[in-house]
Coordinates of C-alpha atoms in Angstrom, one line a residue:
L1 CA -11.1 -0.7 -4.8
A2 CA -13.4 2.3 -4.3
A3 CA -16.3 3.7 -6.4
S4 CA -18.9 6.5 -6.2
L5 CA -22.4 5.1 -6.6
A6 CA -25.4 7.2 -7.5
V7 CA -28.0 7.1 -4.7
F8 CA -31.0 9.1 -3.6
S9 CA -31.9 11.1 -0.5
V10 CA -35.5 12.0 0.4
V11 CA -35.9 15.8 0.7
A12 CA -38.9 18.1 1.4
D13 CA -40.1 21.6 0.7
P14 CA -42.3 22.2 3.8
S15 CA -44.0 25.2 2.2
E16 CA -45.6 22.8 -0.4
I17 CA -46.7 20.2 2.1
E18 CA -50.6 20.2 2.2
D19 CA -51.2 17.8 5.1
A20 CA -48.0 17.4 7.3
E21 CA -49.5 15.0 9.7
A22 CA -50.7 12.6 7.0
A23 CA -47.5 12.9 5.1
A24 CA -45.4 12.2 8.2
A25 CA -47.4 9.0 8.9
L26 CA -46.9 7.7 5.3
L27 CA -43.2 8.6 5.2
A28 CA -42.5 7.2 8.6
E29 CA -43.7 3.8 7.4
A30 CA -41.9 4.0 4.1
L31 CA -38.6 5.1 5.5
D32 CA -38.7 3.5 8.9
L33 CA -38.4 6.8 10.7
D34 CA -39.9 8.5 13.8
E35 CA -43.3 10.0 12.8
D36 CA -43.0 12.9 15.3
A37 CA -39.5 13.9 14.1
L38 CA -40.7 13.8 10.5
K39 CA -43.7 16.0 11.3
A40 CA -41.4 18.6 13.0
K41 CA -39.3 18.8 9.8
L42 CA -42.4 19.0 7.5
T43 CA -43.9 21.9 9.5
S44 CA -40.7 23.9 9.8
N45 CA -40.2 27.3 8.2
R46 CA -37.3 26.1 6.1
K47 CA -37.4 26.0 2.4
Y48 CA -35.4 22.7 2.3
A49 CA -35.4 19.8 4.7
R50 CA -33.5 16.5 4.3
L51 CA -35.5 13.6 5.6
K52 CA -33.3 10.6 5.0
R53 CA -30.0 10.3 3.2
H54 CA -28.7 7.4 0.9
V55 CA -32.0 5.5 0.9
E56 CA -32.2 1.9 -0.4
A57 CA -33.8 1.4 -3.9
E58 CA -36.9 -0.1 -2.3
E59 CA -37.4 2.9 0.0
A60 CA -36.9 5.3 -2.9
G61 CA -39.5 3.4 -4.9
A62 CA -41.9 3.5 -2.0
V63 CA -41.5 7.3 -1.6
K64 CA -42.0 7.9 -5.3
A65 CA -45.1 5.8 -5.3
L66 CA -46.7 7.9 -2.5
G67 CA -46.7 10.9 -4.9
L68 CA -46.7 13.5 -2.1
K69 CA -46.5 17.1 -3.1
G70 CA -43.3 18.8 -1.7
I71 CA -41.5 15.5 -1.3
S72 CA -38.8 14.6 -3.8
L73 CA -35.7 12.4 -4.4
A74 CA -32.3 14.2 -4.7
R75 CA -29.5 12.4 -6.4
E76 CA -26.3 12.1 -4.4
Y77 CA -23.2 9.9 -4.4
R78 CA -22.3 7.3 -1.9
R79 CA -18.7 6.0 -1.6
A80 CA -18.6 2.2 -1.8
Y81 CA -15.7 -0.3 -1.3
P82 CA -16.6 -3.5 -3.2
N83 CA -13.7 -5.4 -1.7
G84 CA -14.5 -4.6 1.9
R85 CA -11.3 -4.5 4.0
L86 CA -8.9 -4.9 1.2
A87 CA -6.3 -2.1 1.4
A88 CA -8.6 -0.2 3.8
N89 CA -5.8 1.5 5.7
I90 CA -4.3 2.8 2.4
L91 CA -7.7 3.9 0.9
G92 CA -9.1 5.6 4.1
F93 CA -12.8 6.6 4.1
V94 CA -15.2 9.4 3.6
N95 CA -18.1 11.0 5.5
L96 CA -21.7 11.1 4.3
D97 CA -21.0 14.2 2.3
G98 CA -18.2 12.4 0.4
E99 CA -15.4 14.3 2.1
G100 CA -12.3 12.2 2.5
L101 CA -11.4 11.8 6.2
E102 CA -8.4 9.4 6.1
G103 CA -5.9 7.9 3.7
L104 CA -5.9 8.4 -0.1
E105 CA -9.6 9.5 0.2
K106 CA -8.5 12.6 2.2
A107 CA -5.2 13.3 0.4
M108 CA -6.9 13.1 -3.1
N109 CA -10.3 14.5 -2.1
D110 CA -10.2 17.3 -4.6
Q111 CA -9.5 15.0 -7.5
L112 CA -11.8 12.2 -6.6
R113 CA -14.9 13.9 -5.4
P114 CA -17.6 14.7 -8.0
G115 CA -18.8 18.3 -8.0
N116 CA -22.4 19.4 -7.6
E117 CA -24.9 18.8 -10.5
T118 CA -26.3 22.1 -11.6
T119 CA -29.3 22.8 -13.8
R120 CA -29.9 26.1 -15.5
V121 CA -33.6 27.1 -15.5
K122 CA -35.7 30.2 -16.2
R123 CA -37.7 31.9 -13.5
D124 CA -40.4 34.6 -13.5
R125 CA -40.3 37.9 -11.7
R126 CA -41.5 36.1 -8.5
R127 CA -38.6 33.7 -8.7
R128 CA -40.9 30.8 -9.7
E129 CA -39.4 28.2 -12.0
M130 CA -40.8 28.0 -15.5
T131 CA -41.1 24.3 -15.6
S132 CA -41.1 24.0 -19.4
D133 CA -37.4 24.9 -19.4
V134 CA -36.2 22.8 -16.5
G135 CA -33.2 20.7 -17.4
A136 CA -32.4 22.8 -20.4
D137 CA -28.7 22.9 -19.4
L138 CA -27.4 20.2 -17.1
N139 CA -23.8 20.3 -15.9
R140 CA -22.6 17.2 -14.2
N141 CA -19.1 17.6 -12.7
R142 CA -17.7 14.1 -12.4
G143 CA -14.7 13.2 -10.3
A144 CA -11.5 11.8 -11.6
S145 CA -10.3 8.2 -11.3
V146 CA -7.1 7.3 -9.5
I147 CA -5.2 4.2 -10.6
L148 CA -3.0 2.8 -7.9
T149 CA 0.3 0.8 -8.1
L150 CA -1.3 -1.8 -5.8
D151 CA -1.9 -5.2 -7.3
R152 CA -5.1 -6.5 -5.8
R153 CA -4.0 -10.1 -5.9
I154 CA -0.7 -9.4 -4.1
Q155 CA -2.6 -7.1 -1.6
Y156 CA -4.9 -10.0 -0.8
V157 CA -2.0 -12.4 -0.4
A158 CA -0.2 -10.0 1.9
E159 CA -3.2 -9.3 4.1
K160 CA -4.0 -13.0 4.6
A161 CA -0.4 -13.9 5.3
L162 CA -0.1 -11.1 7.8
E163 CA -3.4 -11.9 9.5
N164 CA -2.3 -15.6 9.8
A165 CA 1.0 -14.6 11.4
V166 CA -0.6 -12.1 13.9
R167 CA -3.1 -14.8 15.0
T168 CA -0.6 -17.7 15.0
Y169 CA 2.0 -15.9 17.1
G170 CA -0.4 -13.8 19.2
A171 CA 1.0 -10.5 18.1
K172 CA -0.5 -7.2 19.1
S173 CA -0.4 -5.9 15.6
G174 CA 1.4 -6.3 12.3
M175 CA 2.5 -4.7 9.0
A176 CA 3.6 -6.0 5.6
V177 CA 4.9 -3.9 2.7
V178 CA 5.6 -5.2 -0.8
M179 CA 7.7 -3.0 -3.1
R180 CA 9.0 -3.2 -6.7
P181 CA 12.7 -2.3 -6.0
K182 CA 13.5 -1.3 -9.6
T183 CA 10.8 1.4 -9.6
G184 CA 9.7 2.2 -6.1
A185 CA 6.1 1.2 -6.8
V186 CA 4.2 -0.1 -3.8
A187 CA 2.6 -3.4 -4.8
A188 CA 0.9 -4.1 -1.5
A189 CA 0.7 -2.6 2.0
A190 CA -1.1 -4.6 4.7
V191 CA -2.0 -3.6 8.3
W192 CA -3.5 -5.7 11.1
P193 CA -5.8 -4.9 12.8
T194 CA -7.7 -3.3 9.9
F195 CA -11.3 -2.3 9.2
D196 CA -14.1 -2.1 6.6
P197 CA -14.3 1.4 5.2
N198 CA -18.0 0.7 4.3
S199 CA -18.7 0.8 8.1
F200 CA -15.6 2.5 9.6
G201 CA -17.6 3.8 12.6
D202 CA -18.0 0.2 13.9
F203 CA -14.2 -0.1 14.4
P204 CA -11.8 1.2 17.1
K205 CA -9.7 4.2 16.2
N206 CA -6.4 2.2 16.5
A207 CA -7.6 0.0 13.6
L208 CA -8.1 3.0 11.2
R209 CA -4.6 4.5 10.9
N210 CA -2.0 3.5 8.3
R211 CA 0.7 2.1 10.6
I212 CA 3.1 1.7 7.7
L213 CA 3.5 5.5 7.6
T214 CA 2.6 6.6 11.2
D215 CA 4.2 3.9 13.4
T216 CA 7.9 3.8 14.1
F217 CA 9.9 1.0 15.7
E218 CA 13.5 0.2 16.4
P219 CA 14.7 -1.9 13.5
G220 CA 17.0 -4.2 15.5
S221 CA 19.3 -6.5 13.5
T222 CA 17.8 -5.5 10.1
L223 CA 19.8 -2.3 10.4
K224 CA 23.1 -4.2 10.4
I225 CA 23.0 -4.6 6.7
F226 CA 23.1 -0.9 6.1
V227 CA 26.0 -0.5 8.6
V228 CA 28.0 -3.2 6.7
A229 CA 27.1 -1.6 3.3
A230 CA 28.5 1.7 4.5
A231 CA 31.7 0.1 5.7
L232 CA 32.2 -1.8 2.5
E233 CA 31.5 1.4 0.4
E234 CA 34.2 3.2 2.4
K235 CA 36.6 0.3 2.1
T236 CA 36.9 0.2 5.8
V237 CA 36.2 -3.6 5.6
T238 CA 35.9 -6.2 2.9
P239 CA 33.6 -9.3 3.0
E240 CA 36.5 -11.3 4.2
T241 CA 37.7 -9.0 7.0
V242 CA 37.9 -10.9 10.3
I243 CA 36.1 -9.4 13.4
N244 CA 36.7 -10.6 16.9
C245 CA 33.2 -11.1 18.4
E246 CA 34.6 -11.7 21.9
N247 CA 32.8 -15.0 22.5
G248 CA 29.5 -13.4 22.8
A249 CA 30.1 -10.6 25.4
F250 CA 31.7 -7.2 25.0
K251 CA 31.9 -4.2 27.3
V252 CA 31.2 -0.7 25.9
A253 CA 31.2 2.3 28.3
N254 CA 30.2 0.2 31.4
H255 CA 27.5 -1.6 29.4
T256 CA 27.9 -5.3 28.3
V257 CA 26.7 -6.0 24.8
R258 CA 25.8 -9.7 24.2
D259 CA 25.2 -12.0 21.2
T260 CA 22.5 -14.6 21.3
S261 CA 25.3 -17.2 20.6
S262 CA 28.9 -17.2 21.5
H263 CA 31.2 -16.4 18.5
G264 CA 34.9 -15.9 18.3
E265 CA 36.4 -14.6 15.1
L266 CA 33.9 -14.0 12.3
T267 CA 34.3 -12.6 8.8
V268 CA 32.1 -9.6 7.9
S269 CA 29.9 -12.0 5.8
Q270 CA 29.5 -14.3 8.8
V271 CA 28.6 -11.3 11.0
I272 CA 25.5 -10.7 8.8
K273 CA 24.8 -14.5 8.4
L274 CA 24.9 -15.1 12.1
S275 CA 23.6 -11.6 13.1
S276 CA 26.3 -10.7 15.6
N277 CA 25.6 -7.6 17.6
I278 CA 29.2 -7.3 18.7
G279 CA 30.5 -7.8 15.1
S280 CA 28.2 -5.1 13.8
L281 CA 29.0 -2.5 16.5
K282 CA 32.8 -3.1 15.9
I283 CA 32.2 -2.5 12.1
G284 CA 30.3 0.7 13.0
D285 CA 33.2 1.8 15.2
L286 CA 35.7 1.2 12.4
L287 CA 33.5 3.4 10.1
G288 CA 33.1 6.2 12.7
N289 CA 30.1 8.1 13.9
E290 CA 30.0 10.8 11.2
L291 CA 30.2 8.4 8.3
L292 CA 27.7 6.0 9.9
Y293 CA 25.3 8.8 10.3
N294 CA 25.8 10.1 6.8
Y295 CA 25.2 6.7 5.2
L296 CA 22.1 6.1 7.3
T297 CA 20.6 9.4 6.1
R298 CA 21.6 8.5 2.5
F299 CA 19.4 5.4 3.0
S300 CA 16.6 7.9 4.1
F301 CA 16.6 7.1 7.8
G302 CA 15.6 10.1 9.9
E303 CA 13.6 11.8 7.1
T304 CA 10.3 11.3 5.3
T305 CA 10.5 9.2 2.1
G306 CA 8.6 11.7 -0.1
L307 CA 5.7 9.3 -0.8
E308 CA 3.3 11.5 -2.7
H309 CA -0.5 11.4 -2.2
M310 CA -0.3 10.0 1.4
L311 CA -0.7 12.0 4.6
G312 CA 0.7 11.6 8.1
E313 CA 4.1 10.1 7.2
N314 CA 6.5 9.9 10.2
S315 CA 10.2 10.7 9.7
G316 CA 11.4 8.3 12.4
K317 CA 14.2 9.4 14.7
L318 CA 17.9 9.5 14.1
R319 CA 19.8 11.9 16.3
H320 CA 22.9 13.7 15.1
P321 CA 26.3 12.2 16.1
K322 CA 27.0 15.3 18.3
Q323 CA 24.2 13.9 20.6
W324 CA 25.6 10.4 20.7
H325 CA 27.4 8.8 23.7
K326 CA 29.7 5.9 23.3
I327 CA 27.0 3.4 24.0
D328 CA 24.6 5.2 21.6
A329 CA 26.9 4.6 18.6
A330 CA 27.2 0.9 19.6
N331 CA 23.4 0.5 19.9
I332 CA 22.7 2.2 16.6
A333 CA 25.1 -0.1 14.9
F334 CA 22.9 -3.0 15.7
G335 CA 19.5 -1.3 15.3
Q336 CA 18.7 0.2 18.7
G337 CA 18.6 3.9 19.7
L338 CA 16.9 5.0 16.5
S339 CA 13.5 4.5 15.0
A340 CA 12.1 4.0 11.5
T341 CA 8.9 3.3 9.7
A342 CA 8.1 0.2 7.7
L343 CA 8.2 2.2 4.5
Q344 CA 11.7 3.5 5.3
M345 CA 13.0 0.0 5.9
V346 CA 11.6 -1.5 2.7
M347 CA 12.9 1.5 0.7
A348 CA 16.4 1.1 2.1
M349 CA 16.5 -2.6 1.4
S350 CA 15.1 -2.0 -2.1
S351 CA 18.1 0.2 -2.9
L352 CA 20.4 -2.7 -2.2
A353 CA 18.3 -4.9 -4.4
N354 CA 18.5 -2.3 -7.1
D355 CA 22.3 -2.1 -7.4
G356 CA 22.6 0.7 -4.8
V357 CA 20.0 3.0 -6.4
L358 CA 17.4 4.5 -4.0
M359 CA 14.0 5.1 -5.7
R360 CA 11.3 7.4 -4.6
P361 CA 8.3 5.4 -3.5
Y362 CA 4.9 5.9 -5.1
I363 CA 1.5 4.5 -4.9
V364 CA -0.5 6.5 -7.5
D365 CA 0.3 5.3 -11.0
R366 CA -1.9 7.7 -12.8
I367 CA -5.0 10.0 -12.6
I368 CA -7.6 9.9 -15.3
D369 CA -10.4 12.4 -15.8
A370 CA -14.0 11.6 -16.4
D371 CA -13.4 11.3 -20.2
G372 CA -10.6 8.8 -19.8
K373 CA -7.8 11.3 -20.4
V374 CA -4.6 10.8 -18.3
I375 CA -4.2 14.0 -16.2
K376 CA -1.0 12.8 -14.5
K377 CA 1.3 9.8 -14.8
T378 CA 3.9 9.0 -12.2
E379 CA 7.2 8.0 -13.6
P380 CA 9.8 6.1 -11.5
Q381 CA 12.2 8.7 -10.0
I382 CA 15.8 8.1 -8.7
I383 CA 16.6 9.8 -5.4
R384 CA 20.3 9.0 -5.3
Q385 CA 23.0 6.3 -5.7
V386 CA 23.5 5.3 -2.1
V387 CA 26.3 2.8 -2.6
S388 CA 28.0 1.4 -5.6
P389 CA 26.7 -1.7 -7.5
L390 CA 29.7 -3.6 -6.1
T391 CA 28.8 -2.9 -2.5
A392 CA 25.1 -3.6 -3.1
R393 CA 25.8 -7.0 -4.6
Q394 CA 28.4 -7.9 -2.0
V395 CA 25.7 -7.2 0.7
A396 CA 23.1 -9.1 -1.3
A397 CA 25.4 -12.1 -1.3
M398 CA 25.7 -11.9 2.5
L399 CA 21.9 -11.7 2.8
R400 CA 21.7 -14.8 0.6
M401 CA 23.9 -16.6 3.1
A402 CA 21.6 -15.6 6.0
V403 CA 18.8 -17.5 4.4
Q404 CA 20.8 -20.6 3.6
K405 CA 21.8 -23.4 5.9
G406 CA 23.3 -22.1 9.1
G407 CA 21.8 -18.6 8.8
T408 CA 19.2 -17.0 10.9
A409 CA 16.5 -17.0 8.3
V410 CA 16.3 -20.4 6.7
R411 CA 12.5 -20.5 7.1
A412 CA 12.3 -17.6 4.6
E413 CA 13.6 -19.6 1.6
V414 CA 11.1 -20.0 -1.3
K415 CA 11.5 -23.0 -3.6
G416 CA 12.4 -21.8 -7.1
Y417 CA 12.9 -18.2 -6.0
P418 CA 16.2 -17.7 -4.1
V419 CA 15.7 -15.2 -1.2
A420 CA 18.1 -12.7 0.3
G421 CA 17.2 -11.1 3.6
K422 CA 17.8 -10.3 7.2
T423 CA 15.9 -11.0 10.4
G424 CA 15.3 -8.4 13.1
T425 CA 14.4 -8.8 16.8
A426 CA 14.4 -5.6 18.9
Q427 CA 13.2 -5.0 22.4
K428 CA 10.5 -2.4 22.7
V429 CA 11.3 0.8 24.5
A430 CA 9.5 1.0 27.8
D431 CA 10.5 4.6 28.8
R432 CA 13.5 6.8 28.7
R433 CA 15.3 4.6 31.1
G434 CA 15.3 1.3 29.2
Y435 CA 13.4 -1.4 27.4
A436 CA 10.3 -3.4 28.3
A437 CA 11.0 -6.9 29.5
G438 CA 9.6 -9.6 27.2
K439 CA 8.2 -7.2 24.6
Y440 CA 9.7 -7.3 21.1
V441 CA 9.2 -6.1 17.6
S442 CA 10.1 -9.0 15.3
S443 CA 10.7 -8.6 11.6
F444 CA 12.1 -10.0 8.4
L445 CA 13.2 -7.9 5.4
G446 CA 14.3 -9.4 2.1
F447 CA 14.0 -9.6 -1.6
A448 CA 13.7 -12.3 -4.4
P449 CA 14.8 -13.7 -6.7
Y450 CA 18.2 -13.0 -5.3
H451 CA 19.9 -12.8 -8.8
D452 CA 17.1 -10.6 -10.3
P453 CA 15.1 -8.9 -7.5
Q454 CA 11.5 -8.3 -8.5
L455 CA 9.9 -7.8 -5.1
C456 CA 11.2 -6.5 -1.8
V457 CA 9.0 -7.5 1.3
L458 CA 9.0 -6.5 4.9
V459 CA 7.0 -8.2 7.6
V460 CA 6.8 -6.8 11.1
L461 CA 5.0 -8.3 14.1
D462 CA 4.5 -6.1 17.3
E463 CA 4.8 -8.0 20.6
P464 CA 4.3 -11.6 19.4
A465 CA 3.5 -13.8 22.4
N466 CA 4.2 -17.2 21.0
G467 CA 7.9 -16.8 20.2
Y468 CA 9.7 -13.6 19.3
Y469 CA 12.7 -14.1 17.1
G470 CA 12.2 -12.6 13.6
G471 CA 13.6 -15.8 12.0
T472 CA 10.8 -17.7 13.7
V473 CA 7.7 -15.5 13.7
A474 CA 8.1 -13.1 10.7
T475 CA 9.7 -15.4 8.1
P476 CA 6.6 -17.7 7.5
A477 CA 4.5 -14.7 6.4
F478 CA 7.4 -13.4 4.2
K479 CA 7.6 -16.8 2.5
E480 CA 3.8 -17.0 2.0
I481 CA 3.8 -13.6 0.3
M482 CA 6.8 -14.3 -1.9
E483 CA 5.8 -17.8 -3.0
N484 CA 2.3 -16.6 -4.1
A485 CA 3.2 -13.1 -5.4
L486 CA 6.1 -13.9 -7.7
P487 CA 4.2 -16.5 -9.9
L488 CA 1.3 -13.9 -10.2
L489 CA 3.9 -11.6 -11.8
D490 CA 4.9 -14.4 -14.2
V491 CA 8.4 -14.4 -12.7
P492 CA 9.9 -17.8 -13.8
P493 CA 11.3 -20.0 -11.1
T494 CA 14.9 -21.2 -11.2
E495 CA 15.6 -24.6 -12.7
G496 CA 17.8 -27.4 -11.1
Q497 CA 19.7 -27.0 -7.9
G498 CA 21.6 -24.1 -6.5
D499 CA 21.4 -20.4 -7.2
P500 CA 21.8 -18.9 -10.7
V501 CA 25.1 -17.1 -11.3
W502 CA 24.8 -13.3 -11.3
P503 CA 26.1 -11.8 -14.5
L504 CA 29.2 -9.6 -14.5
L505 CA 28.3 -6.0 -15.1
V506 CA 30.7 -3.8 -17.0
R507 CA 30.6 -0.2 -18.3
N508 CA 31.2 0.3 -21.9
S509 CA 33.0 3.3 -23.3
R510 CA 30.0 5.5 -23.0
G511 CA 29.4 4.6 -19.4
A512 CA 26.2 2.6 -20.3
P513 CA 25.6 -0.8 -18.7
G514 CA 26.6 -4.0 -20.5
V515 CA 26.2 -7.7 -19.5
T516 CA 28.8 -10.5 -19.9
E517 CA 28.1 -14.1 -19.0
T518 CA 30.6 -15.6 -16.4
N519 CA 31.1 -18.7 -14.4
Q520 CA 32.3 -16.9 -11.4
S521 CA 31.5 -18.0 -7.8
N522 CA 28.0 -16.9 -6.8
N523 CA 29.1 -16.1 -3.2
F524 CA 30.5 -12.7 -4.1
I525 CA 29.9 -10.9 -7.3
R526 CA 32.5 -8.7 -9.0
V527 CA 31.4 -5.6 -10.8
K528 CA 34.1 -4.5 -13.2
L529 CA 34.4 -0.7 -13.0
K530 CA 37.2 1.7 -13.9
K531 CA 39.4 2.8 -11.1
G532 CA 37.7 5.3 -8.9
D533 CA 34.3 4.7 -10.5
R534 CA 31.9 3.8 -7.6
G535 CA 28.7 4.8 -9.3
A536 CA 29.3 8.5 -9.2
R537 CA 28.6 8.8 -12.9
G538 CA 25.1 7.5 -12.5
P539 CA 23.6 4.1 -11.6
I540 CA 24.6 1.0 -13.5
A541 CA 21.0 0.0 -14.1
V542 CA 18.5 2.7 -14.6
A543 CA 15.1 1.8 -13.0
G544 CA 11.9 2.4 -14.9
E545 CA 13.0 1.2 -18.3
E546 CA 11.4 -1.7 -20.1
R547 CA 10.3 -4.2 -17.3
G548 CA 9.6 -1.4 -14.8
E549 CA 7.5 0.6 -17.1
A550 CA 4.3 -1.2 -16.6
A551 CA 4.8 -1.7 -12.8
G552 CA 1.5 -0.2 -11.8
E553 CA -0.8 -1.8 -14.3
L554 CA -3.9 -3.5 -12.9
S555 CA -4.0 -7.0 -14.4
F556 CA -6.5 -8.9 -12.3
M557 CA -9.4 -9.7 -14.7
F558 CA -11.6 -12.5 -15.8
T559 CA -12.6 -11.9 -19.4
R560 CA -15.6 -13.5 -21.0
L561 CA -16.1 -12.7 -24.7
D562 CA -18.5 -15.5 -25.6
E563 CA -22.2 -15.2 -26.4
R564 CA -24.3 -12.9 -24.3
P565 CA -26.1 -14.4 -21.3
E566 CA -29.7 -15.2 -21.6
A567 CA -32.0 -12.5 -20.3
E568 CA -34.5 -13.8 -17.8
P569 CA -37.2 -11.2 -17.1
G570 CA -37.0 -9.8 -13.5
V571 CA -33.7 -11.6 -12.7
M572 CA -30.3 -9.9 -12.8
P573 CA -28.0 -11.7 -15.2
D574 CA -24.3 -12.5 -14.6
L575 CA -22.4 -9.7 -16.4
S576 CA -18.8 -10.6 -15.2
G577 CA -16.2 -10.3 -18.0
L578 CA -18.5 -8.6 -20.5
S579 CA -17.5 -5.4 -22.3
M580 CA -19.6 -2.3 -22.0
R581 CA -21.1 -2.8 -25.4
Q582 CA -22.2 -6.3 -24.5
V583 CA -23.6 -5.1 -21.2
L584 CA -25.6 -2.4 -22.9
D585 CA -26.9 -5.0 -25.3
V586 CA -28.0 -7.3 -22.5
M587 CA -29.5 -4.7 -20.2
N588 CA -31.5 -3.2 -23.0
D589 CA -34.1 -5.8 -22.0
Y590 CA -34.4 -4.3 -18.5
D591 CA -35.9 -1.0 -17.5
M592 CA -33.4 -0.3 -14.7
D593 CA -31.5 2.9 -13.7
L594 CA -27.9 1.7 -13.9
E595 CA -24.7 3.7 -13.3
Y596 CA -21.8 2.6 -15.4
M597 CA -18.3 3.2 -13.9
G598 CA -14.8 2.7 -15.3
S599 CA -14.0 1.2 -18.7
G600 CA -12.9 -2.2 -20.0
F601 CA -14.7 -5.3 -18.7
V602 CA -17.1 -6.0 -15.9
V603 CA -15.5 -6.8 -12.5
G604 CA -18.5 -5.9 -10.2
Q605 CA -22.2 -5.4 -10.4
N606 CA -25.2 -4.5 -8.1
P607 CA -27.7 -6.0 -8.0
P608 CA -25.7 -9.3 -8.0
P609 CA -26.5 -12.2 -10.4
G610 CA -29.8 -13.9 -9.7
E611 CA -31.2 -11.1 -7.6
E612 CA -34.6 -9.5 -8.4
A613 CA -34.2 -6.7 -11.0
E614 CA -37.6 -5.0 -11.1
P615 CA -38.1 -2.0 -13.4
G616 CA -36.9 1.3 -12.0
R617 CA -34.4 -0.2 -9.6
N618 CA -31.1 1.6 -9.1
G619 CA -27.8 -0.3 -9.6
W620 CA -24.2 0.0 -10.8
I621 CA -21.8 -1.9 -13.1
F622 CA -18.1 -1.5 -12.6
F623 CA -15.6 -2.0 -15.4
E624 CA -11.8 -2.3 -15.4
R625 CA -9.2 -2.7 -18.2
Q626 CA -6.8 -5.7 -18.4

């Protein structure tokens, strides 16, 4: 996604310039610079003057051909982003000196940035270099490589789906996050509008920030699932508990709370399926303010997630119950009166997809030094068991119902990959006195496959103009991401009709997980635990083992191990898929100055295939492992 390419800058030692006027005229033509400005630099009293940075290969060749005394080419590094806008808001960008200014580039600047190249030489008593010894001891301090958990293919899918949704529904902006719930690895993180880090100065500032970490919003109805999870965990309700939803209107502290549809008595499961505000606030009231607050904090609302290697994360806002009024408690129960980031939302949902286990999110899989040695490897880390596996699976069954016929999110269903999820539609806060009329944040948060969750996805659209219900505007992008991403991960689709039956989990005598086949109903899944055991002795399924172990591996590669391509003098060959040994064999026929980066097989090259490859031209070859 990002690489440091060796480039040249044109520099001068004014004290060695013999004819500044003539040199300025020649250099102005070769470098397309102002002649008078060049002359001023060449006649200055400075020992060192930089004339032009990061010159093209043709310009470097032209300067070299002039053979001017006191003029030389200095090797530097220029940051390049071969995939353009892909993951730009995560990666960030650097300045001309290679200093990271935003994103991972800034957070990991010390590891990524190569140090200065130093040469040890001998000098005489007048400090003149003894040229016969120049280059006797060259020390090149190369930067490390950072391997991310992002999957380039899924990142591309997420960005395209999000862009399509923003444009189709006329939204102001959008976000999409894809997480592996069993490990906490971020597989994709898309933001719109975005930018090209190769030319970040051409884009407005609001396109540069990583909204997934910095921007907060009221979750709306997506928060109801965590309220219900808390009530189930505390045994305040069961999935079959009946709640009177007051035919769509209910007065709380001189305020009337309304549902979008009129409902009478609903079970807790139906409250989630039909997204009843009144049902949710009544469940929250049964739970009580203190317990509701405690569980929301256990899901990580109101605090940063601990995502390492990223800067600027917002904690969102969740006030302490002592500051709540009666209407505040009701609003919070259906997702208003608090704010959260996209990362917090997808983390919380991932814990329900992971049998109640909340994982610490991470985006850096490992750091490798210039010699290929792993300096640091990120291992999946459990934060806490938020709710028991029983509660998590009961809520998951309700979320499955929300996607099926009669639910609010039928458009999110993916053929072959049963989805569980929840829509969210929240009015935007206008000021301290209320909400902005006609302005909404619309979202869908879910995971798939329902019976064996591999990916958890959140899609958020800010102020959509062509429709605003989450079940209408956010679900198409969710579906597009899921139906393309899961096959890329070789997740097999379900066969036949209906949902697979979730296996019955039991603890054995040592407290370790075991699996027993069962023909039980797939609406609600029983988890057989000893009396009083609600996950306190550790999670039923420990994330990070076996399947989760290779979560961050890069796998996008086209490998070509056939015969070497024919070398055509003066024309750059197609090196894609070749190993480094094969590339060295092919490029032996060319007299070019090539920089080789990475290891494995070729995924990028400059000059591109078919372009002129004259002797002495600079270029780079980029390798990645399968």
